[in-house]
mmCIF file of C-alpha atoms in Angstrom:
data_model
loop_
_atom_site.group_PDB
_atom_site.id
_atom_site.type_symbol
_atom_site.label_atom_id
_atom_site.label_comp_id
_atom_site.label_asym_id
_atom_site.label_seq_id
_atom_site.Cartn_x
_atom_site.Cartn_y
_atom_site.Cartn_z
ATOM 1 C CA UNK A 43 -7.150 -17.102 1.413
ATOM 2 C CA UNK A 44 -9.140 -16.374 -1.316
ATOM 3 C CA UNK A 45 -8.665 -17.538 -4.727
ATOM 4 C CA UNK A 46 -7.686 -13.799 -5.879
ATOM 5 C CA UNK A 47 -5.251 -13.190 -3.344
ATOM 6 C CA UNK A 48 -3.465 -16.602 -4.444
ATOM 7 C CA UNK A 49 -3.811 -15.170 -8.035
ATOM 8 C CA UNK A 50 -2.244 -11.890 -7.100
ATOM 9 C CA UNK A 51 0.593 -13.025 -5.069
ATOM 10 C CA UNK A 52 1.552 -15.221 -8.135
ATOM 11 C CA UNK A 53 1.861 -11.811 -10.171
ATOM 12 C CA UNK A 54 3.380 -9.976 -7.369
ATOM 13 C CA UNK A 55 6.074 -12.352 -7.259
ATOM 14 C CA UNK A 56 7.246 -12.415 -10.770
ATOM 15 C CA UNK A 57 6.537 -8.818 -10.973
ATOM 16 C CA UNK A 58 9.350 -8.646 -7.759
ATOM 17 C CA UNK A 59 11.589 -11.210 -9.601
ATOM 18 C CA UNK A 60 11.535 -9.417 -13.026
ATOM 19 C CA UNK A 61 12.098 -5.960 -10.492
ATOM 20 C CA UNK A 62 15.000 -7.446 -8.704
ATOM 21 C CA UNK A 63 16.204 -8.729 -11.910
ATOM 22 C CA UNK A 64 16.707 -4.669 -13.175
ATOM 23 C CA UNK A 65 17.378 -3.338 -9.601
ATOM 24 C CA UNK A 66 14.238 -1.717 -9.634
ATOM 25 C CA UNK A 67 11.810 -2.924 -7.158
ATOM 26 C CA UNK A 68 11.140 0.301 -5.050
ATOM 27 C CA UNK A 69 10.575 2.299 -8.041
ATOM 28 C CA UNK A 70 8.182 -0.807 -9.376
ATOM 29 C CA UNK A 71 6.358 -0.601 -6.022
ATOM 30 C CA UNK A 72 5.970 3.453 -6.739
ATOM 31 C CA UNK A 73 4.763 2.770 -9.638
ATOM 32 C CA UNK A 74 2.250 0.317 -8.937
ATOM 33 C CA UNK A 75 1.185 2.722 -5.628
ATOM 34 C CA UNK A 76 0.033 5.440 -8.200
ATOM 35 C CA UNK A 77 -2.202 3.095 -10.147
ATOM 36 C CA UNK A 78 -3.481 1.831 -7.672
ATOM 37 C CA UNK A 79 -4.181 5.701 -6.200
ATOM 38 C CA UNK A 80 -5.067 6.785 -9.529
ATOM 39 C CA UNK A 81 -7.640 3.693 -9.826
ATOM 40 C CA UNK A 82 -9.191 4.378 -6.422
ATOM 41 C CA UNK A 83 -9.513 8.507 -6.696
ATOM 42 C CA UNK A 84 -11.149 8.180 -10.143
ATOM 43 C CA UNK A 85 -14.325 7.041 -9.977
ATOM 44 C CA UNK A 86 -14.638 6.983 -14.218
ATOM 45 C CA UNK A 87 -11.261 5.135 -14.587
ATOM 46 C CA UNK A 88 -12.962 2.623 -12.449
ATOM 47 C CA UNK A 89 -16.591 2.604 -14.427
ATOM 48 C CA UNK A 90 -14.769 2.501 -17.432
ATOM 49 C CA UNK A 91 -12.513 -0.730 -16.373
ATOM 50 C CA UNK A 92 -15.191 -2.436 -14.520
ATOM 51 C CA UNK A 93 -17.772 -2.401 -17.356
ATOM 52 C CA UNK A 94 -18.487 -5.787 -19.126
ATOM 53 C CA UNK A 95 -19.464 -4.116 -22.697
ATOM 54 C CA UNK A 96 -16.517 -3.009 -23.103
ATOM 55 C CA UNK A 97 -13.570 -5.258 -25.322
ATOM 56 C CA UNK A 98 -10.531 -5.881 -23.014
ATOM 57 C CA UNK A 99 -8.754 -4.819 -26.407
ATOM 58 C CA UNK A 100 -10.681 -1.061 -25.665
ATOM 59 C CA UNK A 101 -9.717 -1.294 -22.361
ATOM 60 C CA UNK A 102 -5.934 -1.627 -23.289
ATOM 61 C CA UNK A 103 -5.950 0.742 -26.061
ATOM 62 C CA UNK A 104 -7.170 3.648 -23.665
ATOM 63 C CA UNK A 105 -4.779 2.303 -21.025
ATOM 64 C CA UNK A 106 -1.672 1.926 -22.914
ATOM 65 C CA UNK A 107 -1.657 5.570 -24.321
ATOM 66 C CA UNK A 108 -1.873 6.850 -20.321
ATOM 67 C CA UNK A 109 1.159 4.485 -19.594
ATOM 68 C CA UNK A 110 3.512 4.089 -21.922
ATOM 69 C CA UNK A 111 6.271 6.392 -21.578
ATOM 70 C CA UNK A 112 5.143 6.723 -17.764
ATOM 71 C CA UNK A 113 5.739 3.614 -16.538
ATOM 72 C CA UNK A 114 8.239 0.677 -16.719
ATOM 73 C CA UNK A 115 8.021 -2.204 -19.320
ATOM 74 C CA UNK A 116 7.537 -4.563 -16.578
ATOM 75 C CA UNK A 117 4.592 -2.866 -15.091
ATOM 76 C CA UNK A 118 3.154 -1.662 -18.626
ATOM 77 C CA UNK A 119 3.363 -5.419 -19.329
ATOM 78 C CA UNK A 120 2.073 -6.583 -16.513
ATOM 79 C CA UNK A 121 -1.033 -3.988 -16.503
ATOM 80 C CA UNK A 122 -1.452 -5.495 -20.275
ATOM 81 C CA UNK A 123 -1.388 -8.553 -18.998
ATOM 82 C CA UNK A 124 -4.247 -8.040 -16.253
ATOM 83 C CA UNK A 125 -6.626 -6.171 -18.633
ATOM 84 C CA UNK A 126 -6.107 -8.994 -21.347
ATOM 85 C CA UNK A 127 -7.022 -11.608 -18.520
ATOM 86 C CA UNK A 128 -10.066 -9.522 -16.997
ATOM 87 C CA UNK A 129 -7.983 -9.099 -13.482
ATOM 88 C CA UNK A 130 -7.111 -5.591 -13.036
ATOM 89 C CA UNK A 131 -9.270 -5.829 -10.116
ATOM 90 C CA UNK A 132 -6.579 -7.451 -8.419
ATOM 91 C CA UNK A 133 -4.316 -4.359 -8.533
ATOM 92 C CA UNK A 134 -4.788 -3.606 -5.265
ATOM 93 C CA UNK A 135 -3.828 -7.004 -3.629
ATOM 94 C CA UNK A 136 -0.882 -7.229 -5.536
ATOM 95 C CA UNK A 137 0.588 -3.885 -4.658
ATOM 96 C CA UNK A 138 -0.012 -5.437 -0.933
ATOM 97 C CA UNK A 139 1.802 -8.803 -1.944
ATOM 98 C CA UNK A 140 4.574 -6.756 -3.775
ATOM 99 C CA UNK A 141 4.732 -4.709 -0.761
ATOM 100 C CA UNK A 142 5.169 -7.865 1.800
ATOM 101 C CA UNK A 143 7.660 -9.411 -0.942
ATOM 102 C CA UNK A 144 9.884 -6.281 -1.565
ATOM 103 C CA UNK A 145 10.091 -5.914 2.044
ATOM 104 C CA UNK A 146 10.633 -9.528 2.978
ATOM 105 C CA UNK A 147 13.704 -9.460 0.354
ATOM 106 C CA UNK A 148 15.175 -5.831 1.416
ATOM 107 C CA UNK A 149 14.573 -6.207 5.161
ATOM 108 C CA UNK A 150 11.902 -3.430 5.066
ATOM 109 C CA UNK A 151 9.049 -2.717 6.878
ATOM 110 C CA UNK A 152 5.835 -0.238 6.006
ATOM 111 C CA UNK A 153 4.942 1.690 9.037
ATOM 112 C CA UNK A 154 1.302 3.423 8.293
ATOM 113 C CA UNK A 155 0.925 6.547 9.928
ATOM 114 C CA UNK A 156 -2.305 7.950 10.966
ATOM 115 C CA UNK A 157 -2.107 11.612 11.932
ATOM 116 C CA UNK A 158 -4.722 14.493 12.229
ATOM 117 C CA UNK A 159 -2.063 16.614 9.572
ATOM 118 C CA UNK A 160 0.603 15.630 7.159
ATOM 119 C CA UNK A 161 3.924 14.834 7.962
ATOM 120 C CA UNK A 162 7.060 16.964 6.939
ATOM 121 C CA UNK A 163 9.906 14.586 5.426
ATOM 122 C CA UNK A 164 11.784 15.281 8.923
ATOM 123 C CA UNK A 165 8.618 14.207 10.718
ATOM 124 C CA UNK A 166 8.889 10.840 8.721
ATOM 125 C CA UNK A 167 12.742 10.105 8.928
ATOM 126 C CA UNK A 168 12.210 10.632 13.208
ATOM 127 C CA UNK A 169 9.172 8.147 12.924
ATOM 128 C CA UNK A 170 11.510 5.482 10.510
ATOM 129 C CA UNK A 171 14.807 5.970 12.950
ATOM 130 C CA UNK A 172 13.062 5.128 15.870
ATOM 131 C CA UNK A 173 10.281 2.558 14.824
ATOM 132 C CA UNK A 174 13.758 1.118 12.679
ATOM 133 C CA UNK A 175 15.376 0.692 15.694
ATOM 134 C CA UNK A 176 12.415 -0.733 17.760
ATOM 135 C CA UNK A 177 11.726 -3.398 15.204
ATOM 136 C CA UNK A 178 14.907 -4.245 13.952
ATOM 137 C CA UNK A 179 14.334 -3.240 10.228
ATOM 138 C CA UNK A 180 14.480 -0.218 7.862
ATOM 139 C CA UNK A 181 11.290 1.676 8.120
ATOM 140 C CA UNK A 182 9.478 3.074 5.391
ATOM 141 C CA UNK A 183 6.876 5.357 6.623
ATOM 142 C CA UNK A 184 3.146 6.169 4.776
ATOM 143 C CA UNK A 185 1.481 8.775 6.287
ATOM 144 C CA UNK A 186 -2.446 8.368 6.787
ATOM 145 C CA UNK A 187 -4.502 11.348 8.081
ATOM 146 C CA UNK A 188 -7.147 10.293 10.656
ATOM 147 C CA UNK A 189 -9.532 12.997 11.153
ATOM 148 C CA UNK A 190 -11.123 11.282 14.233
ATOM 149 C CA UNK A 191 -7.915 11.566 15.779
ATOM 150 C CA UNK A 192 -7.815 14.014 18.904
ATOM 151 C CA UNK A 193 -3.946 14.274 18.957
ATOM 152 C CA UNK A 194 -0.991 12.179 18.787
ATOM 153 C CA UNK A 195 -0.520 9.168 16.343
ATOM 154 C CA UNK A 196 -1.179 5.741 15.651
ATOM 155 C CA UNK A 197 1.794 3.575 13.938
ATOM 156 C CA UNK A 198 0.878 -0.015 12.250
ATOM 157 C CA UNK A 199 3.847 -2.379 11.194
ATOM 158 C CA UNK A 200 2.532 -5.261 10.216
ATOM 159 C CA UNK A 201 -0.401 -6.626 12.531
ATOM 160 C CA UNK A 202 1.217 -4.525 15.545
ATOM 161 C CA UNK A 203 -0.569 -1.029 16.411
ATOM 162 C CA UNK A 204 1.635 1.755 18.508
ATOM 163 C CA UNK A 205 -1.223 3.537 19.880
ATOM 164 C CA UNK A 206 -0.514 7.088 20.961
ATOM 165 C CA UNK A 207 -3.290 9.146 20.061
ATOM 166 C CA UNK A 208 -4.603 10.979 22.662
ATOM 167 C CA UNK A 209 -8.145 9.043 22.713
ATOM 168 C CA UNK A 210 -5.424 5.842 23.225
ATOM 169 C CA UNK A 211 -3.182 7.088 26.131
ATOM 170 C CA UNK A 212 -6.819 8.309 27.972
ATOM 171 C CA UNK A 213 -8.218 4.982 27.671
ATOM 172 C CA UNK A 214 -4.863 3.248 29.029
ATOM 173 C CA UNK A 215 -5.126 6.000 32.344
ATOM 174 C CA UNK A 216 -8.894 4.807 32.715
ATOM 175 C CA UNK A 217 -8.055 1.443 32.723
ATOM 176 C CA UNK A 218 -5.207 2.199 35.154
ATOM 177 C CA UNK A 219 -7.674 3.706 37.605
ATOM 178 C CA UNK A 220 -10.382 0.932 37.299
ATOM 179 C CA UNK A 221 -7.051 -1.901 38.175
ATOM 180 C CA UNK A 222 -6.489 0.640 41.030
ATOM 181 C CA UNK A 223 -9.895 0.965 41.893
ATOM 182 C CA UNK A 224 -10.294 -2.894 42.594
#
């Protein structure tokens, strides 16, 4: 594990103990989901953060004003304290480490779904009730779209992958034949 993962599990976890602390560790893990998405989609948010020339004490100023008001103490706070420390970089591990933590505490579980189109909420709740029941947890479903995908879905929880995309169920029949073949 690298030495930044180890750093951002540290912050995950009292991030998820200050959280639990004011009952609000899924809205904490929202909120830490749209900086990371707001990080990633803008590609001058992440020139600006990422350049060395500019003070940490810039950095915060131009931060803070975006946040505050927006966000929670906690993750204002804990944003501050990343910038001061030259580790916002680690933003996106720790919303994966907050993820695994939250969901370790609440007996959750993130199913990723890759379709070709979005999801409708009823779509989602189906995919949750019936992945919920298959692993034993409550399911909270992101939806990915896959544009290689011919049809179907893929479903990760965890390190397992539900394959049934189309591409997926045709390679299972192949295989099928060749054991059938022999």
């Amino acid at each position: 594990m690298s030495r930044e993962a180890v750093v951002a599990g540290r912050y995950a976890k009292a991030l998820y103990e200050i959280a639990a602390q004011e009952g609000r560790t899924l809205e904490v893990e929202q909120e830490i989901r749209a900086l990371v998405n707001a990080f990633n989609e803008d590609q001058d948010i992440q020139k600006f953060i990422s350049t060395p020339n500019i003070s940490e004490a810039a950095k915060w100023e131009a931060l803070e004003g975006a946040l505050e008001g927006k966000m929670s103490k906690s993750v204002v706070s804990l944003v501050k304290l990343l910038v001061e420390r030259g580790r916002i970089g680690i933003l996106p591990e720790l919303l994966d480490r907050y993820i695994k933590i939250t969901g370790e505490a609440l007996g959750l579980a993130t199913a990723t779904v890759y379709t070709t189109y979005p999801l409708n909420e009823e779509e989602k709740a189906a995919i949750a009730d019936e992945f919920g029941a298959l692993v034993n947890k409550k399911i909270r479903v992101l939806n990915e779209i896959d544009k290689d995908l011919l049809g179907g879905m893929k479903v990760r929880i965890g390190d397992t992958l539900y394959d049934g995309s189309l591409a997926g169920k045709l390679e299972r029949l192949e295989k099928s034949f060749r054991r059938q073949a022999l």
